Coordinates of C-alpha atoms and ligand atoms in Angstrom, one line a residue:
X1 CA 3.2 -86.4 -11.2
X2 CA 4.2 -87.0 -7.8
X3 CA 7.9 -85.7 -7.2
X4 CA 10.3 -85.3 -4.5
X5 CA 10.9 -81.5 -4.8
X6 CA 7.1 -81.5 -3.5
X7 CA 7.9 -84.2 -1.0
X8 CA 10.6 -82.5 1.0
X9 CA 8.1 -79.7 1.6
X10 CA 6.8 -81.8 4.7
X11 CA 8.5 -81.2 7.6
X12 CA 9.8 -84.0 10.2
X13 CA 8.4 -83.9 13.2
X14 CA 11.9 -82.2 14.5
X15 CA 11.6 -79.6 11.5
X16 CA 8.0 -78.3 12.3
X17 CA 8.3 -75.0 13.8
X18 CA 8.2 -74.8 17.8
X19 CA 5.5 -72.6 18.3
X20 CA 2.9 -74.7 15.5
X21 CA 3.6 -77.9 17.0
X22 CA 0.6 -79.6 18.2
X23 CA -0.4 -81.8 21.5
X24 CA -3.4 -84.6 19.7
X25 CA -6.4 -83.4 21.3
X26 CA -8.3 -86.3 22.3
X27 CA -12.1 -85.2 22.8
X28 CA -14.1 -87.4 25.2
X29 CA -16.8 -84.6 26.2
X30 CA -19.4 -83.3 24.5
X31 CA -22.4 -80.3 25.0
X32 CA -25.7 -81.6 26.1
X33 CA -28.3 -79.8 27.8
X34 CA -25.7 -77.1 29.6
X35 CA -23.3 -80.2 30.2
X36 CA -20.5 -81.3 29.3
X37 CA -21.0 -84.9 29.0
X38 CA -18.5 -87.5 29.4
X39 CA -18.1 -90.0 26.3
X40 CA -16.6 -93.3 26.6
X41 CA -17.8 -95.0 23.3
X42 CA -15.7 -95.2 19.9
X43 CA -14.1 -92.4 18.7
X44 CA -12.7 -91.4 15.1
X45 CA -8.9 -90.4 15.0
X46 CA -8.4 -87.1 13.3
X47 CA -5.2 -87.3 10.8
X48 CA -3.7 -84.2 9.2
X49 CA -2.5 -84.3 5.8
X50 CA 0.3 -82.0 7.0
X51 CA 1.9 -86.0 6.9
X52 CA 5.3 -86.9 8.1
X53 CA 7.7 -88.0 5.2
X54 CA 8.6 -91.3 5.2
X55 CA 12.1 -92.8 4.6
X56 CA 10.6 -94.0 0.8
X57 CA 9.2 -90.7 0.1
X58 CA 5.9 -91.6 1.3
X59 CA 3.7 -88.9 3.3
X60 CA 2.2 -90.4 6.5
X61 CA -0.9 -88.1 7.4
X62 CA -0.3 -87.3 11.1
X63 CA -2.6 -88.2 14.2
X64 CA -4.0 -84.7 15.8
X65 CA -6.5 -86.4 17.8
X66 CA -10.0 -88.1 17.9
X67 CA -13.3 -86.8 18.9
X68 CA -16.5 -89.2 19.5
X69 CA -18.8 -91.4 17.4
X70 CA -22.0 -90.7 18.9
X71 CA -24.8 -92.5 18.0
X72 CA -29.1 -92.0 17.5
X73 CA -29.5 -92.2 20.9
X74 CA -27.2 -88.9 21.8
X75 CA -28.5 -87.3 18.6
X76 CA -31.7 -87.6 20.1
X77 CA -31.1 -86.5 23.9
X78 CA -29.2 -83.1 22.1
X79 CA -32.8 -82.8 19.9
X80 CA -35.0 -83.3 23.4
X81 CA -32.5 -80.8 25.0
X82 CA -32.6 -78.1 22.6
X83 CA -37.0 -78.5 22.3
X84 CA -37.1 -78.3 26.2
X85 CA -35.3 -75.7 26.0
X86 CA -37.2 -73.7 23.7
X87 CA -40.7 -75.3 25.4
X88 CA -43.0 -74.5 22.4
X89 CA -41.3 -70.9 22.7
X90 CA -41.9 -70.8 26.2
X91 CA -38.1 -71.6 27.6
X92 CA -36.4 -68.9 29.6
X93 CA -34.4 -68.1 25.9
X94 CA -36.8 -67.2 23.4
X95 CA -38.9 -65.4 26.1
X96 CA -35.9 -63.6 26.9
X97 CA -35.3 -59.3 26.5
X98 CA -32.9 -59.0 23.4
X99 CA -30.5 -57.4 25.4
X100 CA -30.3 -60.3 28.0
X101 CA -29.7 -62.2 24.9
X102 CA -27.0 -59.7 23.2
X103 CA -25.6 -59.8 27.3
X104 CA -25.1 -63.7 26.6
X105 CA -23.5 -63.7 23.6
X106 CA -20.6 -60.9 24.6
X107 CA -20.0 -63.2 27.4
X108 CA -19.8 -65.7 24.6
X109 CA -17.4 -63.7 22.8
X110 CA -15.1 -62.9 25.5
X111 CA -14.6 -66.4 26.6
X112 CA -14.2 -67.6 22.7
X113 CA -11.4 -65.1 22.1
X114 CA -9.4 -67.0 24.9
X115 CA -9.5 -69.8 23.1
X116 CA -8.2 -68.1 19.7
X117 CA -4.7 -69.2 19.3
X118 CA -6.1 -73.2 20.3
X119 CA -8.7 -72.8 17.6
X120 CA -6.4 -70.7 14.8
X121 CA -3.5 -74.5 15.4
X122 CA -6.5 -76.7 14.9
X123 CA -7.3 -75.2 12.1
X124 CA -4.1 -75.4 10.4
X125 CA -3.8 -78.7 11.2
X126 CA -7.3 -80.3 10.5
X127 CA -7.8 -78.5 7.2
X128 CA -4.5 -77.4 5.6
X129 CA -5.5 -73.4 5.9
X130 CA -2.6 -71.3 5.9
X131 CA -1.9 -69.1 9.2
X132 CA -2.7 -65.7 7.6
X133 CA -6.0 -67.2 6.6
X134 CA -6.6 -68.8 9.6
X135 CA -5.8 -66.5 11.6
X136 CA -8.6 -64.3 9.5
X137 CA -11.3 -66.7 9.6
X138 CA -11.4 -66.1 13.0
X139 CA -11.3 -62.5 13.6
X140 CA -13.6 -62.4 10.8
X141 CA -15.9 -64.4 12.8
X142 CA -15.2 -61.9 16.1
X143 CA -16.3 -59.4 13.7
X144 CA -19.3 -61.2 12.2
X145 CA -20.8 -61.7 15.9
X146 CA -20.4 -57.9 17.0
X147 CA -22.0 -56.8 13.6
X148 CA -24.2 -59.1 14.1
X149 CA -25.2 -57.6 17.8
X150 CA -25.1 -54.4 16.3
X151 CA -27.7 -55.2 13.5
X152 CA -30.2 -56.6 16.2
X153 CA -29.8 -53.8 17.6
X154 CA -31.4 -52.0 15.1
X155 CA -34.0 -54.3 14.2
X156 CA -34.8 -54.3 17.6
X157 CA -35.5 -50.6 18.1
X158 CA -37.3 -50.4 14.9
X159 CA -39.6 -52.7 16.7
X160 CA -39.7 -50.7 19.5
X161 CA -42.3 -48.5 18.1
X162 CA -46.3 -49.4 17.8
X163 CA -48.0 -48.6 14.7
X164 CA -51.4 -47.0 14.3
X165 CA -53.6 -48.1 11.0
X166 CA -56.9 -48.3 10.2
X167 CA -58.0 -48.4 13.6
X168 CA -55.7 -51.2 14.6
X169 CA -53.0 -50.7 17.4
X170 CA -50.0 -53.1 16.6
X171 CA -46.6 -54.0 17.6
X172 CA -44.8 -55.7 15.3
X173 CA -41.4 -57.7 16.0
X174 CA -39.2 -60.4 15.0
X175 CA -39.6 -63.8 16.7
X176 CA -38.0 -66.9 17.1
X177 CA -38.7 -70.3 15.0
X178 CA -37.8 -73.0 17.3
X179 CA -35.1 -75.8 17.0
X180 CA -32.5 -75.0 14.4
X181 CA -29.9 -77.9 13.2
X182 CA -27.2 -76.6 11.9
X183 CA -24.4 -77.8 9.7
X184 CA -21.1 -76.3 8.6
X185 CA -18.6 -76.7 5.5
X186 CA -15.0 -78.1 6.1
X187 CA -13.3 -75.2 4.1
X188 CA -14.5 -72.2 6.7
X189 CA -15.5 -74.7 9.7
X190 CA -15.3 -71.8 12.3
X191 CA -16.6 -69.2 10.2
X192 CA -19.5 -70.9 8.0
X193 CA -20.7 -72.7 11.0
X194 CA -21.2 -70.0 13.4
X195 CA -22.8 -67.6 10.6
X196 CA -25.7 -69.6 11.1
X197 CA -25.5 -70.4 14.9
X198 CA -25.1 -66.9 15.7
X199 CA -27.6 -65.4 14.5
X200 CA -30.2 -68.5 15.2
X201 CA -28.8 -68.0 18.9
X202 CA -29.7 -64.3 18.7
X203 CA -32.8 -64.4 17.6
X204 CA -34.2 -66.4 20.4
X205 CA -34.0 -70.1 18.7
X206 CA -32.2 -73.0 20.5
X207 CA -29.4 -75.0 18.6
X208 CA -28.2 -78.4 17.8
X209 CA -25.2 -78.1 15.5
X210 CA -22.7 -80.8 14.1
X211 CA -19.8 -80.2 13.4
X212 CA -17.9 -80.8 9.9
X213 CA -16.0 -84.2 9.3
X214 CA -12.9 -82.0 8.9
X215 CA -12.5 -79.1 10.7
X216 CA -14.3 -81.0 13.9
X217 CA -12.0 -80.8 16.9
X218 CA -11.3 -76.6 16.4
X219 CA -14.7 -76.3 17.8
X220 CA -14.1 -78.8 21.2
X221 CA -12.1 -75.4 23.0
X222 CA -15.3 -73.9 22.6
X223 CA -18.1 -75.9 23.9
X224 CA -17.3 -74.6 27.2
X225 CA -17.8 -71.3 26.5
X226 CA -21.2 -72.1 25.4
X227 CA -22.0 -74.0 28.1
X228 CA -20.9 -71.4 30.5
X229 CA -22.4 -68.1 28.4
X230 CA -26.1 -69.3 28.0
X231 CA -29.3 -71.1 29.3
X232 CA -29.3 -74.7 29.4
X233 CA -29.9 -76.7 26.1
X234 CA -29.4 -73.6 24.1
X235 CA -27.0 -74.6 22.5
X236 CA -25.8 -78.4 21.8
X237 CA -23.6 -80.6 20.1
X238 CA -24.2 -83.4 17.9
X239 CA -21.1 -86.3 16.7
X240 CA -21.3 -89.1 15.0
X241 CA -21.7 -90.2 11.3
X242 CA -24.0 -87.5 10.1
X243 CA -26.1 -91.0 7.8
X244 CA -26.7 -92.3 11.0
X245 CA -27.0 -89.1 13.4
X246 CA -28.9 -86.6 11.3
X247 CA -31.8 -88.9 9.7
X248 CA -33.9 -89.6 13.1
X249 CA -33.5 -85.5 14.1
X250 CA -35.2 -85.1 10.7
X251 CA -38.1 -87.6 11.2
X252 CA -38.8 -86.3 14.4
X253 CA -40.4 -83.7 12.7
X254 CA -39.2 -81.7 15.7
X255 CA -36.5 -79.2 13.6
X256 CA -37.9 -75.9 12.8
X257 CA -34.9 -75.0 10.8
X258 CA -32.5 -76.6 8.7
X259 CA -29.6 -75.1 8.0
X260 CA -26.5 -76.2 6.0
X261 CA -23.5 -74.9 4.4
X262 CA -22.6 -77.9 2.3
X263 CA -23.5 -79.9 -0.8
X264 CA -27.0 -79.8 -2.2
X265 CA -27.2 -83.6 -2.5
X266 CA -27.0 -83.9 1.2
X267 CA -29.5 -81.0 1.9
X268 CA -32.5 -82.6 -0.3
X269 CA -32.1 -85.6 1.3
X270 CA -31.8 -84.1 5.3
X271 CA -35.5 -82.4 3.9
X272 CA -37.0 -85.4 2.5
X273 CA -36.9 -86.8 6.5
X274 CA -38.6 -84.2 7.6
X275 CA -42.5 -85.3 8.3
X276 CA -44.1 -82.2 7.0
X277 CA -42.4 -80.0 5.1
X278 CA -44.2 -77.1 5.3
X279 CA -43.1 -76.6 8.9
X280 CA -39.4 -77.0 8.2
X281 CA -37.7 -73.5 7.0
X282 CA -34.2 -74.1 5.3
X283 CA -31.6 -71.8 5.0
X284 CA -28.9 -73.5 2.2
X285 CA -25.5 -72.3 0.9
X286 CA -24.8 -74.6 -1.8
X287 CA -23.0 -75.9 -5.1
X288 CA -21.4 -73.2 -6.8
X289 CA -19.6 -73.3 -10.1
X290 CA -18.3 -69.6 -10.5
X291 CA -17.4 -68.4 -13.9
X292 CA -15.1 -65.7 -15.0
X293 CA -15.8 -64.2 -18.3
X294 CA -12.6 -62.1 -19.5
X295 CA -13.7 -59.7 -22.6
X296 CA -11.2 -58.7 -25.1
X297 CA -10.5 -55.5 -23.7
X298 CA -9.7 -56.4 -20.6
X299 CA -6.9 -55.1 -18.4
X300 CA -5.5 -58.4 -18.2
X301 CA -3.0 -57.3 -15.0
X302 CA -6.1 -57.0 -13.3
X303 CA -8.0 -60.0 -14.9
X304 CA -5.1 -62.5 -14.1
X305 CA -4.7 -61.4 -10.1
X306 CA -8.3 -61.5 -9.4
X307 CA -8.7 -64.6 -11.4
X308 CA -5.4 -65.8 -9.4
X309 CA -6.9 -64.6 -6.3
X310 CA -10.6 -65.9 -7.1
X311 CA -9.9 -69.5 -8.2
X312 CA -7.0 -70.3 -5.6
X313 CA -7.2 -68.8 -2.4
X314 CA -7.1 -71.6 0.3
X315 CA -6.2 -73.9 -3.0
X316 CA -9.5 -73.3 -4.7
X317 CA -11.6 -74.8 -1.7
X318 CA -14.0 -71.7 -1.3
X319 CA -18.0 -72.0 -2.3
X320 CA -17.4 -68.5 -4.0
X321 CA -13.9 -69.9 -5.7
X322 CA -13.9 -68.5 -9.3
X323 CA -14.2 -72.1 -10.9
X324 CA -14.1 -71.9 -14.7
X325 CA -12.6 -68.8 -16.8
X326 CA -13.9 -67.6 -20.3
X327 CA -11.8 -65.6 -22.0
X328 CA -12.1 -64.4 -25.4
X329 CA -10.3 -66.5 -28.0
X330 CA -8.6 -63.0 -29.2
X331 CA -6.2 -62.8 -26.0
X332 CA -6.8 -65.9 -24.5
X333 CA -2.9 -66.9 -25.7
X334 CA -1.3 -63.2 -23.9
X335 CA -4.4 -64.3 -20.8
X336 CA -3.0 -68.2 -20.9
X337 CA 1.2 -67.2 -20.7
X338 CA 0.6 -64.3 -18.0
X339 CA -2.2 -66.1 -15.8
X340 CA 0.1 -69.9 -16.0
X341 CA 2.6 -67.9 -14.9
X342 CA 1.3 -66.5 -11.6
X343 CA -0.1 -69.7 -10.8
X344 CA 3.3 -71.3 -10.7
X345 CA 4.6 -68.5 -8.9
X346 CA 2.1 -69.2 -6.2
X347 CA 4.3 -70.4 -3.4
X348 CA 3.6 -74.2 -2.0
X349 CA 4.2 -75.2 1.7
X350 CA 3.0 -75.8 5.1
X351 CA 0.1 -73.8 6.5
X352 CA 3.1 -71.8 8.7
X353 CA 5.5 -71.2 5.9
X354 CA 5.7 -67.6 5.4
X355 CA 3.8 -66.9 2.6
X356 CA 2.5 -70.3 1.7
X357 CA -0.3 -70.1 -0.3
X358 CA -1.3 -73.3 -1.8
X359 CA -1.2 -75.9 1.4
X360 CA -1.6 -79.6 1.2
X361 CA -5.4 -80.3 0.6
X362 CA -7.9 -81.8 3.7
X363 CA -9.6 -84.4 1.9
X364 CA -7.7 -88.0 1.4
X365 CA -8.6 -88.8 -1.7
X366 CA -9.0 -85.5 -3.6
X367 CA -5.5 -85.5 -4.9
X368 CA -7.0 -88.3 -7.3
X369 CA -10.4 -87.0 -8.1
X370 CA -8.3 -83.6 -9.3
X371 CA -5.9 -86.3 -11.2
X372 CA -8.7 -87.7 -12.5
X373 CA -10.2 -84.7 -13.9
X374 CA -7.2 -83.6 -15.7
X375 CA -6.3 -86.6 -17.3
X376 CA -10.6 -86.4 -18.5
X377 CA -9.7 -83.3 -20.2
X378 CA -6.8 -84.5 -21.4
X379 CA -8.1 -87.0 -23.2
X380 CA -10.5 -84.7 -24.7
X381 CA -7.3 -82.4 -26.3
X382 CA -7.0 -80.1 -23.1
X383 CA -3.1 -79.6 -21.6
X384 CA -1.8 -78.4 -18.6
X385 CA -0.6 -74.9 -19.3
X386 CA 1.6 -74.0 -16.5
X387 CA 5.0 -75.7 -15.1
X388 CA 4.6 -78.1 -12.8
X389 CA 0.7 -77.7 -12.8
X390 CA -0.6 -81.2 -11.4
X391 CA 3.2 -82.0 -9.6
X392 CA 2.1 -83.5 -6.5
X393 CA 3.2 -85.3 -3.0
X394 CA 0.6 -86.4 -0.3
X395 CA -2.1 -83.9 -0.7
X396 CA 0.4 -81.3 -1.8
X397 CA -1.3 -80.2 -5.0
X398 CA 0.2 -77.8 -7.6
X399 CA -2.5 -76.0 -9.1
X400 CA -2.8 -77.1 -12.7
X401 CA -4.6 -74.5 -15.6
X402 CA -6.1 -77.0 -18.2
X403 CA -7.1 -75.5 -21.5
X404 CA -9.1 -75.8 -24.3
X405 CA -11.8 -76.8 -21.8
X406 CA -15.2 -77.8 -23.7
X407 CA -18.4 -78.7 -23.1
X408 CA -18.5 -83.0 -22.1
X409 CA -15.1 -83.0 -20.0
X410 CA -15.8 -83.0 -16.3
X411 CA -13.9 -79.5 -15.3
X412 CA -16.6 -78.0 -17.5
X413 CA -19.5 -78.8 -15.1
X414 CA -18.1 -80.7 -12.1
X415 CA -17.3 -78.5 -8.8
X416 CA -13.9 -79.0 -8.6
X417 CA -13.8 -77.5 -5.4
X418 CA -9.8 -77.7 -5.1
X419 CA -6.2 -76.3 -7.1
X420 CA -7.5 -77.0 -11.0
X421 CA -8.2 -74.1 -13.3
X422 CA -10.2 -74.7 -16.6
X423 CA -9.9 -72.5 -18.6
X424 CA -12.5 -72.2 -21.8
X425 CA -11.7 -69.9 -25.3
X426 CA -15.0 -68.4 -26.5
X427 CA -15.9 -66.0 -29.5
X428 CA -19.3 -64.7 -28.9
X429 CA -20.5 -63.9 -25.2
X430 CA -24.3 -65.9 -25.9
X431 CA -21.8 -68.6 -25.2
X432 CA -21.4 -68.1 -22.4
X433 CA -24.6 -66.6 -21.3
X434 CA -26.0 -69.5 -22.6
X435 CA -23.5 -71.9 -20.0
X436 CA -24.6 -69.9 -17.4
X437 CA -28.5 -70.7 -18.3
X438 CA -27.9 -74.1 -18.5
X439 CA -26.3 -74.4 -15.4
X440 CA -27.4 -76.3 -12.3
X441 CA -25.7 -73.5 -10.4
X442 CA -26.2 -69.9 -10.0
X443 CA -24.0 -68.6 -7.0
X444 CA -21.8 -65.7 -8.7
X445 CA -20.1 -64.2 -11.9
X446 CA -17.0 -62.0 -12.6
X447 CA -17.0 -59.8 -15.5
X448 CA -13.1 -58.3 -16.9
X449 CA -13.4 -55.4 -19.1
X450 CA -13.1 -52.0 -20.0
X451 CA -15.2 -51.1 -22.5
X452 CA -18.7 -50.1 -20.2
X453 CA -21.3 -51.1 -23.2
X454 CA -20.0 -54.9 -23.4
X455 CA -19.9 -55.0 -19.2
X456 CA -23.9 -53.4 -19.3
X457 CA -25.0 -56.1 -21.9
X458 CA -23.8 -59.1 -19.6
X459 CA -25.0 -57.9 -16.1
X460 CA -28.9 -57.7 -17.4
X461 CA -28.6 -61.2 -18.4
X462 CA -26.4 -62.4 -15.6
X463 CA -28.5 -60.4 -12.3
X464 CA -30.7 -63.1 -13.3
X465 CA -29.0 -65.9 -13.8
X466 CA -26.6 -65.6 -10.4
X467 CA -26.9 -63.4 -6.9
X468 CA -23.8 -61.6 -7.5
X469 CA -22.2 -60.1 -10.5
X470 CA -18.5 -58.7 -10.0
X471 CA -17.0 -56.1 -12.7
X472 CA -13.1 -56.3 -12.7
X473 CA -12.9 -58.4 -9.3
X474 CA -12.8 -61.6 -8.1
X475 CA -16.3 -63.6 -6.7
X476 CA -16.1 -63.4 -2.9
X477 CA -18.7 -63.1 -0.1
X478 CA -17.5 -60.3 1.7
X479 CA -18.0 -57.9 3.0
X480 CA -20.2 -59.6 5.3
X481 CA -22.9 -57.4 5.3
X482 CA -24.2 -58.3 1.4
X483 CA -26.1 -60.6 1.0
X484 CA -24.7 -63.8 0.5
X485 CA -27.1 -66.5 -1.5
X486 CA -27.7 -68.2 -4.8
X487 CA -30.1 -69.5 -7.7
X488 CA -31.1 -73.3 -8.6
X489 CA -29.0 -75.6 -7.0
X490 CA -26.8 -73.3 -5.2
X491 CA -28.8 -72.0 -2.0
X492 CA -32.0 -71.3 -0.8
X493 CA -32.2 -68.4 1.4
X494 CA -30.3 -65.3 2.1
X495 CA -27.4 -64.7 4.3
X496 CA -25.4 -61.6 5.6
X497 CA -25.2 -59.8 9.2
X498 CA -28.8 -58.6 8.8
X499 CA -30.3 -60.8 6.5
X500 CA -29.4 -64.2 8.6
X501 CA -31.4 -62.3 11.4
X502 CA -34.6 -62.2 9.4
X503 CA -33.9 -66.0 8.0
X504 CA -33.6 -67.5 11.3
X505 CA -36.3 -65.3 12.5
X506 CA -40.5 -64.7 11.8
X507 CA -42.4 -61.3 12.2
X508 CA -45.0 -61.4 14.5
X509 CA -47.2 -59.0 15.6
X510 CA -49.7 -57.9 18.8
X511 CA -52.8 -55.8 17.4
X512 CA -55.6 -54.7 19.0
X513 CA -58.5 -52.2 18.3
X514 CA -57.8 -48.5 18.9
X515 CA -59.9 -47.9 21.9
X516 CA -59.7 -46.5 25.3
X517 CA -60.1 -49.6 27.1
X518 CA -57.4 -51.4 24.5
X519 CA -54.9 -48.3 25.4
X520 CA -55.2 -48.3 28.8
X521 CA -54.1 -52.2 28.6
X522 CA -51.0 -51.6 26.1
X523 CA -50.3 -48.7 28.3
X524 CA -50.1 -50.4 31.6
X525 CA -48.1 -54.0 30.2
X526 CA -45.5 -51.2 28.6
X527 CA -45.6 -49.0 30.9
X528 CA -45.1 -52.1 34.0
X529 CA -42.6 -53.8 31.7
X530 CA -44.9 -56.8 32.0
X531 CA -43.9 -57.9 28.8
X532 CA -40.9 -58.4 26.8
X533 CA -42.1 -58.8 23.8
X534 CA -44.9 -55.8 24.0
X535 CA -42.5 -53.1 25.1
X536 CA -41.1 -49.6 24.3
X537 CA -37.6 -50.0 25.6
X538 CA -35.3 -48.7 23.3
X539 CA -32.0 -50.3 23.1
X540 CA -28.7 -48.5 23.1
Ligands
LIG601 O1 -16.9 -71.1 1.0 C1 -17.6 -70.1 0.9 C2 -17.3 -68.9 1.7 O2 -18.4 -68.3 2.3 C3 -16.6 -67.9 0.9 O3 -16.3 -66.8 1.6 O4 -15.7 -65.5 -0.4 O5 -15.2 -64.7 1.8 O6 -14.0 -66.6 0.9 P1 -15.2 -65.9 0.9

C-alpha cells in the first residue's frame, strides 16, 4: 500500500541535512591507457531514489549526475590498452618485482582514502545504503587491499625458495594470466568490484573494469588515483550499455579472465562470446537463494536477530541475504509473532537518518516486482504477517514476512533480492534437504538449534549441497579471509584475501637438471638479480 506516513520520510531539498547534501557530479572523463580522456558524447543522468516529494505525494527521484555512454569503439581502445600493456606478459607490469607492485598499490591506497568521504555521499545517494554501512563498505575495502598485500606477501616468500626433487632444480611461483574484465554488483559497488580488481592488479594482470549501472559515479573520484598510482593501461575503464560494450571485448578472444559479481544469466552469455573457451578463466559470484532452517529447539532470540539481521541488512539486497526461512511447524506461530515483530521495528528512513536501516531501494521498478510477488503468494493463501509489511512510498519499501510459503509461488524460488521475507512451515528436515537439492543455487545455509545431534545430521548433507553452512548465525561472507564461493548456479571459483590471489593468478615454474653447470647459471641470475621472477629475495 502506498501511504503518506512513508511519504513524509523524504526530505525537501531544504530538510536534507547540510553536511549529506550533494553537488550532481557530471562525469565527462574517463581512464584509458594512463589518461584521463575527455568525453563529449551522450551521457546517462544518474537519479537517486532518495526522490523529492512532490506537492501530490508523489516522489520525484533526484538528479545526482550523469556519467558517459561509451560505445564499441572506446570498449575496444580500453581492451587494446590493457593487452599493450600486458604485451603477451612482457609489459613493464607483469614483469614487475612484487614489491614494486605492492609499492603501487599503497600509493593507490593512500590517494583512494582522500577521496573517502566523496565516495562514502555517492554511495548513499546512488544506491540507497545507509551511512553506517557505507561508511563500512569502504573501510572494509581499505582493509581488504592491505590484507590483501599482506597475503602476497606470503605467497611470495614461499616462492622465494627453490626446490630440489628427483634431480630437478625448480622455482616455482605464481604468475599472471593476462587481460582481466571485470564487473561489479550494484549492492557493494565499491567493495565487490575492487575484490576482484585488487587482487587481478596484484598479481601482475592488467584490468579493464566497468562499472555497475547503479553505483557508477562513486568510482569517477577514483580513476585518478589509478591513473596516477600505476603503469599505463593497467588499469582502465569501460561505460556504456554493458549489451553493446561487453560483447565485442568478449569476441576478441583477447580476455584472459572474466570476472563478475552479478547474475548468472548475464555471465553465461559474456562466456558464450568468447572464441575459445578454454583460454578464458572465470571467476563468478552468483544467484544465491540462502535458506534458513530453524529446528524446534531453537533459541528463537537468537534465530529471530540473525534471521533479522541475515534477510534485511541493506533491505535484503546482499548475494549472502538469508532469502527464505524454514522453521519447524511446532514453533513456527511463537517464531512468526516474535520475528514480524522485529521486522516492523526495523526503523525506515533516509540513508543519514540515525539509525535507519531499511532505506529506499536503487532499482526503479523493484517496488513492483516485490508487489508482485506478494500478491503471487497471496493468491496462493500466504498473508503478510507483520504491520505495515508491504506499506510503501517511492522505493521506500517496508519489509513484508509472507507466510505459509509453498512450493509454486515465486518467493519460493525467485531471488528476491530486496525487503520480502518468505517464510515456509515444515515437519520433517528431508524437506528441506530435499529444497536445497533441487535448487538451482547453492551459495549458503543457516542452521538454528540447540540440540547438537539434529545440527550434525543437517551439515553432512548440506557441506555438499552449499559452500558455507552457519550454526546459530546469520549467512554472511565475512570475515574476508574465508572463502567466499558457491555450487550450481551460484559461482564458479573461489574468493577471499588469499584465495582471489591464486584465482586471478597461474603457477609457474623454472626447472632445470641438478648439475654443476645448471647451478652455476641459477646461481649467477639470483645471485646478479637478473631476474625477477628467478630470485631469492625475501620480502619483508
Ligand atoms: O552481496 C554479496 C556480498 O558479498 C555479501 O557480503 O555477507 O559481507 O554482506 P556480506
Amino acid at each position: 500500500m502506498n501511504t503518506p506516513t512513508l511519504t513524509q520520510l523524504f526530505p525537501a531539498d531544504d530538510q536534507i541535512p547540510v553536511a549529506y547534501r550533494i553537488e550532481p557530479v557530471h562525469q565527462r572523463e574517463y581512464l584509458i591507457n594512463g589518461e584521463m580522456r575527455q568525453w563529449d558524447g551522450p551521457t546517462t543522468d544518474v537519479y537517486s531514489q532518495i526522490g523529492a516529494p512532490d506537492a501530490d505525494g508523489t516522489i520525484k527521484p533526484r538528479l545526482v549526475g550523469s556519467f558517459p555512454v561509451g560505445t564499441e569503439k572506446e570498449a575496444m581502445e580500453a581492451l587494446d590498452a590493457a593487452v599493450a600493456a600486458y604485451d603477451n606478459g612482457r609489459g613493464e607490469w607483469p614483469t614487475m618485482s612484487v614489491a614494486g607492485r605492492i609499492a603501487c598499490m599503497e600509493t593507490f591506497v593512500g590517494k583512494m582514502l582522500e577521496q573517502k568521504q566523496r565516495v562514502v555521499s555517492l554511495m548513499m545517494w546512488e544506491i540507497g545504503k545507509n551511512l553506517a554501512d557505507s561508511t563500512k563498505e569502504f573501510d572494509r575495502t581499505v582493509k581488504y587491499i592491505y590484507d590483501t598485500i599482506d597475503a602476497l606477501k606470503d605467497i611470495d616468500r614461499a616462492g622465494s625458495r627453490f626446490r630440489v626433487e628427483e634431480g630437478i632444480i625448480g622455482q616455482i611461483r605464481r604468475a599472471p594470466l593476462g587481460v582481466v574484465l571485470a564487473m561489479g554488483p550494484f549492492n557493494y559497488p565499491l567493495n565487490e568490484t575492487y575484490t576482484t580488481l585488487i587482487p587481478s592488479i596484484l598479481m601482475g594482470n592488467t584490468i579493464l573494469f566497468k562499472t555497475p549501472k547503479h553505483g557508477s559515479l562513486l568510482h569517477y573520484p577514483l580513476l585518478e588515483a589509478f591513473r596516477t598510482s600505476f603503469p599505463k593501461g593497467v588499469v582502465n575503464s569501460i561505460y556504456g550499455r554493458g549489451a553493446v560494450v561487453v560483447p565485442p571485448i568478449m569476441q576478441s578472444g583477447k580476455v584472459n579472465v572474466l570476472t563478475l559479481i552479478g547474475s548468472s544469466k548475464v555471465a553465461d552469455e559474456l562466456q558464450r562470446h568468447h572464441p575459445k573457451l578454454n583460454r578464458l578463466r572465470s571467476i563468478l559470484s552468483l544467484d544465491a537463494k540462502n535458506a534458513a532452517i530453524v529446528l524446534p529447539d531453537a533459541d528463537l532470540d537468537v534465530a529471530v536477530n540473525e534471521c533479522l539481521l541475515g534477510a534485511l541488512s541493506f533491505n535484503g539486497q546482499r548475494c549472502t541475504a538469508i532469502k527464505i526461512i524454514w522453521v519447524h511447524r511446532s514453533i513456527a506461530d511463537r517464531f512468526l509473532e516474535q520475528f514480524s515483530r522485529a521486522v516492523s521495528a526495523l526503523k525506515l528512513g533516509m540513508p543519514w537518518t540515525d539509525g535507519a536501516q531499511i532505506t529506499p531501494l536503487p532499482e526503479p521498478n523493484k517496488v513492483d516486482y516485490l508487489n508482485d510477488t506478494i500478491r503471487d503468494a497471496e493468491a496462493g493463501g500466504a498473508t503478510i504477517m507483520n504491520e505495515g509489511g508491504g506499506d510503501y512510498a517511492g522505493s521506500l519499501f517496508k519489509p513484508a514476512v509472507v507466510y505459509p510459503v509453498k512450493d509454486g509461488m515465486k518467493l519460493y524460488r525467485d531471488e528476491q533480492f530486496g525487503p520480502v521475507v518468505p517464510v515456509v512451515a515444515y515437519d520433517d528436515v528431508e524437506a528441506f534437504i530435499e529444497y536445497l537439492e533441487t535448487d538451482s543455487h547453492g551459495m549458503q545455509a543457516s542452521i538454528f538449534g540447540t540440540d547438537t545431534k539434529p545440527i550434525a545430521d543437517l551439515i553432512d548433507p548440506l557441506v555438499n549441497l552449499v559452500c558455507r553452512v552457519n550454526i546459530n548465525a546469520q549467512c554472511q561472507r565475512g570475515p574476508d579471509t574465508f572463502p567466499f564461493t558457491g555450487r550450481k548456479d551460484s559461482a564458479e571459483g573461489t574468493l577471499s584475501v588469499e584465495d582471489a590471489l591464486r584465482s586471478f593468478s597461474i603457477r609457474t615454474c623454472v626447472a632445470t637438471k641438478e648439475t654443476e653447470a645448471n647451478k652455476t647459471i641459477l646461481n649467477t641470475i639470483v645471485g646478479e638479480h637478473q631476474s625477477n621472477f628467478l630470485s631469492t629475495n625475501f620480502l619483508f
